[in-house]
Coordinates of C-alpha atoms in Angstrom, one line a residue:
M1 CA 11.1 -17.6 35.5
A2 CA 8.0 -15.4 35.3
F3 CA 4.8 -17.4 36.1
V4 CA 1.5 -16.2 34.7
T5 CA -0.8 -14.0 36.8
E6 CA -3.8 -12.0 35.7
D7 CA -1.6 -8.9 36.1
N8 CA 1.4 -10.0 34.0
L9 CA -0.2 -12.2 31.4
T10 CA -0.6 -9.4 28.7
D11 CA 3.0 -8.3 29.1
L12 CA 4.2 -11.9 28.8
A13 CA 2.2 -12.5 25.6
V14 CA 3.3 -9.2 24.1
E15 CA 6.9 -10.1 24.9
R16 CA 6.6 -13.5 23.2
W17 CA 4.9 -12.1 20.0
G18 CA 7.5 -9.4 19.9
T19 CA 10.0 -12.0 18.8
A20 CA 8.4 -12.3 15.4
H21 CA 11.1 -12.4 12.7
S22 CA 9.3 -9.6 10.7
S23 CA 9.2 -6.3 12.5
R24 CA 5.8 -5.5 10.9
L25 CA 4.4 -8.9 12.1
A26 CA 5.8 -8.1 15.6
E27 CA 4.0 -4.7 15.5
L28 CA 0.7 -6.2 14.3
M29 CA 0.7 -9.1 16.7
T30 CA 1.8 -7.3 19.8
A31 CA -0.9 -4.6 19.2
L32 CA -3.5 -7.3 18.6
V33 CA -2.6 -9.0 21.9
R34 CA -2.8 -5.8 23.8
H35 CA -6.2 -4.8 22.3
L36 CA -7.7 -8.3 22.7
H37 CA -6.7 -8.6 26.3
A38 CA -8.0 -5.0 27.0
Y39 CA -11.3 -5.9 25.3
A40 CA -11.7 -9.1 27.4
R41 CA -11.0 -7.2 30.6
E42 CA -13.3 -4.3 29.7
V43 CA -16.3 -6.5 29.1
G44 CA -15.5 -9.2 31.6
L45 CA -15.6 -11.9 28.9
T46 CA -17.0 -15.2 30.2
E47 CA -15.9 -18.6 29.2
E48 CA -19.3 -19.2 27.6
E49 CA -19.0 -16.1 25.5
W50 CA -15.5 -17.0 24.5
A51 CA -16.7 -20.4 23.4
A52 CA -19.6 -18.9 21.4
A53 CA -17.1 -16.6 19.6
V54 CA -15.0 -19.5 18.7
E55 CA -18.0 -21.4 17.3
W56 CA -19.1 -18.3 15.4
L57 CA -15.7 -18.0 13.7
T58 CA -15.7 -21.7 12.9
A59 CA -19.2 -21.4 11.3
A60 CA -18.0 -18.4 9.3
G61 CA -15.1 -20.5 8.0
R62 CA -17.4 -23.4 7.1
I63 CA -19.8 -21.3 5.1
S64 CA -17.1 -19.6 3.1
D65 CA -16.0 -20.9 -0.3
D66 CA -14.7 -19.6 -3.6
K67 CA -17.9 -17.6 -4.2
R68 CA -18.8 -16.5 -0.7
Q69 CA -16.5 -14.9 1.9
E70 CA -18.3 -14.7 5.2
F71 CA -15.2 -13.1 6.9
I72 CA -15.3 -10.2 4.4
L73 CA -19.0 -9.8 5.1
A74 CA -18.2 -9.7 8.8
S75 CA -15.5 -7.1 8.2
D76 CA -17.9 -5.0 6.1
V77 CA -20.8 -4.9 8.6
L78 CA -18.4 -4.0 11.5
G79 CA -17.1 -1.0 9.5
L80 CA -13.6 -2.4 9.4
S81 CA -13.5 -2.8 5.6
T82 CA -14.5 0.8 5.0
L83 CA -12.0 2.0 7.7
V84 CA -9.1 0.0 6.0
V85 CA -10.2 1.5 2.6
Q86 CA -10.1 5.0 4.1
L87 CA -6.7 4.5 5.7
N88 CA -5.1 3.1 2.5
H89 CA -6.7 5.3 -0.1
R90 CA -6.4 8.9 1.0
F91 CA -6.8 10.3 -2.6
S92 CA -6.7 13.9 -3.7
A93 CA -9.9 15.9 -3.4
G94 CA -10.6 15.6 -7.1
A95 CA -10.2 11.8 -7.3
T96 CA -13.1 9.4 -7.2
P97 CA -13.3 8.0 -3.7
A98 CA -12.8 4.3 -3.0
T99 CA -15.2 2.0 -1.3
V100 CA -15.3 -1.6 -0.2
L101 CA -14.8 -4.5 -2.5
G102 CA -17.6 -6.5 -1.0
P103 CA -17.8 -10.3 -0.7
F104 CA -19.1 -11.1 -4.3
H105 CA -16.3 -10.0 -6.6
I106 CA -15.2 -12.8 -8.9
D107 CA -11.9 -12.8 -10.7
G108 CA -11.6 -13.6 -14.4
S109 CA -14.6 -11.7 -15.8
P110 CA -15.0 -11.8 -19.6
T111 CA -14.1 -8.8 -21.7
A112 CA -16.9 -6.7 -23.2
A113 CA -17.0 -4.2 -26.0
F114 CA -18.1 -0.6 -25.7
G115 CA -21.8 -0.7 -25.0
A116 CA -22.0 -4.5 -24.7
D117 CA -25.0 -5.7 -22.7
L118 CA -23.8 -6.9 -19.3
S119 CA -27.2 -8.3 -18.5
D120 CA -27.4 -10.5 -21.7
G121 CA -31.2 -11.0 -21.5
I122 CA -31.6 -11.0 -17.7
P123 CA -34.9 -9.3 -16.9
G124 CA -34.8 -5.7 -15.7
T125 CA -35.1 -2.1 -16.8
P126 CA -32.4 -1.3 -19.3
L127 CA -29.7 1.0 -18.0
F128 CA -26.7 2.7 -19.8
V129 CA -23.8 3.9 -17.6
T130 CA -21.6 6.2 -19.6
G131 CA -18.8 8.7 -18.9
R132 CA -15.0 9.0 -19.1
V133 CA -12.0 8.0 -17.1
L134 CA -9.8 11.0 -16.4
D135 CA -6.5 12.0 -14.8
L136 CA -6.6 14.5 -12.0
D137 CA -5.9 17.3 -14.5
G138 CA -8.9 16.2 -16.6
T139 CA -6.9 14.4 -19.3
P140 CA -8.9 11.4 -20.7
L141 CA -7.2 8.1 -20.2
P142 CA -7.5 5.5 -23.0
D143 CA -7.5 1.7 -22.6
V144 CA -8.4 1.7 -18.9
V145 CA -9.9 -1.5 -17.6
L146 CA -13.3 -1.2 -15.8
D147 CA -14.2 -4.5 -14.1
V148 CA -18.0 -4.2 -13.5
W149 CA -20.3 -6.4 -11.4
Q150 CA -23.7 -6.1 -9.8
A151 CA -26.8 -7.8 -8.4
D152 CA -29.8 -8.6 -10.6
A153 CA -33.3 -7.0 -10.4
D154 CA -34.0 -9.3 -7.4
G155 CA -30.9 -8.2 -5.6
T156 CA -29.0 -11.5 -6.2
Y157 CA -25.4 -11.9 -7.3
E158 CA -24.0 -14.6 -9.4
A159 CA -22.0 -15.9 -6.4
Q160 CA -25.3 -16.6 -4.6
L161 CA -26.6 -18.8 -7.4
P162 CA -25.0 -22.2 -7.1
E163 CA -26.6 -23.4 -10.4
V164 CA -24.9 -20.7 -12.4
D165 CA -21.6 -21.8 -13.9
E166 CA -20.8 -18.9 -16.2
A167 CA -20.3 -15.2 -15.9
R168 CA -23.5 -13.3 -15.0
L169 CA -23.8 -9.6 -14.7
R170 CA -20.1 -9.1 -14.6
A171 CA -17.6 -8.1 -17.4
K172 CA -14.5 -6.1 -18.1
Y173 CA -14.8 -3.0 -20.3
R174 CA -12.1 -0.7 -21.7
T175 CA -12.2 3.0 -22.4
R176 CA -11.8 4.2 -25.9
A177 CA -9.1 6.6 -27.2
D178 CA -11.0 9.6 -25.9
G179 CA -11.4 8.0 -22.4
T180 CA -15.1 7.2 -22.8
Y181 CA -16.8 4.1 -21.7
C182 CA -20.3 2.7 -22.1
V183 CA -21.8 -0.1 -20.0
R184 CA -25.2 -1.5 -20.9
T185 CA -26.9 -3.4 -18.0
I186 CA -30.1 -3.4 -16.0
A187 CA -31.0 -1.1 -13.1
P188 CA -29.8 -2.6 -9.8
R189 CA -31.9 -2.6 -6.7
G190 CA -31.2 -2.4 -3.0
Y191 CA -30.9 -5.8 -1.3
A192 CA -30.4 -7.6 1.9
I193 CA -26.9 -9.0 2.7
P194 CA -26.9 -12.8 3.1
M195 CA -28.7 -13.4 6.4
D196 CA -28.4 -17.2 6.3
G197 CA -25.0 -17.4 8.0
P198 CA -23.3 -16.4 11.2
V199 CA -23.1 -12.7 10.2
G200 CA -26.9 -12.7 9.6
A201 CA -27.4 -14.5 12.9
L202 CA -25.4 -11.8 14.7
I203 CA -27.2 -8.9 13.0
S204 CA -30.6 -10.5 13.8
G205 CA -29.9 -9.8 17.5
T206 CA -29.8 -6.0 16.8
D207 CA -31.8 -3.2 15.2
I208 CA -29.2 -2.8 12.4
S209 CA -30.7 -2.5 8.9
Y210 CA -29.2 -5.3 6.9
F211 CA -29.9 -3.7 3.5
R212 CA -27.7 -2.1 0.9
P213 CA -28.8 0.7 -1.4
A214 CA -29.0 0.1 -5.2
H215 CA -25.5 0.2 -6.7
I216 CA -23.0 -1.1 -9.3
H217 CA -19.5 -2.1 -8.4
F218 CA -16.4 -0.9 -10.4
L219 CA -12.8 -2.0 -10.1
I220 CA -10.7 0.2 -12.3
E221 CA -7.0 -0.4 -13.1
H222 CA -4.5 1.5 -15.3
P223 CA -0.7 1.6 -15.3
G224 CA 0.7 4.5 -13.3
Y225 CA -2.5 5.0 -11.3
E226 CA -3.8 3.7 -8.0
K227 CA -6.3 0.9 -8.3
L228 CA -9.8 2.2 -7.7
I229 CA -12.5 0.0 -6.1
T230 CA -15.7 1.9 -5.9
H231 CA -19.5 1.9 -6.4
L232 CA -22.1 4.1 -8.1
F233 CA -25.3 4.4 -6.1
R234 CA -28.7 5.3 -7.5
Q235 CA -29.9 8.7 -6.4
G236 CA -33.1 8.4 -4.4
S237 CA -32.8 4.7 -3.6
E238 CA -33.7 3.3 -0.2
F239 CA -31.0 2.7 2.4
L240 CA -28.5 5.3 1.2
D241 CA -28.2 6.6 4.8
T242 CA -28.2 3.2 6.5
D243 CA -26.0 1.2 4.2
V244 CA -25.1 -1.9 6.3
V245 CA -21.5 -1.9 5.1
F246 CA -21.0 1.9 5.5
G247 CA -20.1 2.3 1.8
T248 CA -22.3 5.3 0.7
K249 CA -20.5 8.5 -0.2
D250 CA -22.1 11.7 -1.6
E251 CA -19.7 11.9 -4.5
L252 CA -20.8 8.4 -5.7
I253 CA -24.6 9.0 -5.8
V254 CA -25.7 9.3 -9.4
R255 CA -29.0 10.3 -11.0
F256 CA -30.6 7.7 -13.2
T257 CA -32.5 9.7 -15.9
E258 CA -35.4 8.3 -17.8
E259 CA -35.0 8.2 -21.6
P260 CA -37.7 7.3 -24.2
A261 CA -37.3 4.4 -26.6
G262 CA -35.0 5.2 -29.5
A263 CA -31.4 6.2 -29.9
S264 CA -29.1 4.8 -27.2
P265 CA -25.7 6.0 -25.9
D266 CA -23.9 3.1 -27.5
G267 CA -24.9 4.3 -31.0
G268 CA -27.7 1.8 -31.4
T269 CA -31.4 1.9 -30.6
V270 CA -33.6 0.5 -27.8
D271 CA -37.2 -0.4 -28.4
E272 CA -38.3 0.4 -24.9
P273 CA -37.8 3.3 -22.4
F274 CA -34.5 3.0 -20.6
L275 CA -32.4 4.7 -17.9
R276 CA -29.1 6.5 -18.2
A277 CA -26.5 7.4 -15.7
E278 CA -23.4 9.5 -16.4
F279 CA -20.3 9.5 -14.3
D280 CA -16.6 10.5 -14.9
F281 CA -14.1 8.4 -12.9
V282 CA -11.0 10.3 -11.9
L283 CA -7.9 8.2 -11.0
Q284 CA -5.3 9.0 -8.5
P285 CA -1.7 8.9 -10.0
R286 CA 0.6 6.5 -8.2
P287 CA 3.9 8.0 -6.9
A288 CA 6.7 7.3 -9.3
D289 CA 8.7 5.2 -6.7
E290 CA 5.7 3.1 -5.7
P291 CA 5.6 -0.4 -7.2
R292 CA 2.5 -1.7 -8.9
P293 CA 0.7 -4.2 -6.5

């Protein structure tokens, strides 16, 4: 029988987790054990630091609910979320790059017609986001679902407002037969990530900027194509080069042009000046033998 020593502990733990019934689980867990043990040895982890880490994880679990996921936020600010996106979405050069989902996506958004107002009376500068959804070869794709969500003019998401019990600044649009879409909303602004929880407490002990640049989220799905989770960032907005979740990409920075009151991109009219952003999303085809997730 092998008794535990500091020298053989890692090997014994790896051996035990190597008995997992799933080969993939065995691979994941044995690698995790090796890296965790190596980390503890590298930094000389103290018992007090270990206990503080356990308390931090416990606090992250307590503050999480169906509208707030503190563990996703932690993954985002550590750069892990973006790394996992990069590893799993190595799209062709012409495809729109993917970014992080973020902690504030809510399932079950209502459907919206072409040009429908996502803001529905919420104060802010009117903004129209228009463009097409295309295949890699430039073919327009009809009936593509664009799940859109964003923060308001104060940088607040629906999920951060406990008094809100209906969809707010989120909806699902579809492209028309020619692949075009039109989203009417309000201009987003940069904002601070939630700093009232354990992630915020950790960041407060550093010089890390805890702000995100102004952006709108898109989750785009269509049969035969890879799911695309991405953002559009406003050109010239603050924090583009210090995005706390490492999400900014050059290809996703879009100019918001100023338009006078009058005819609007949805075929109607607007009685005040508004902004317009144009962007064509290009989807990555899914390999024929790859099942839909």
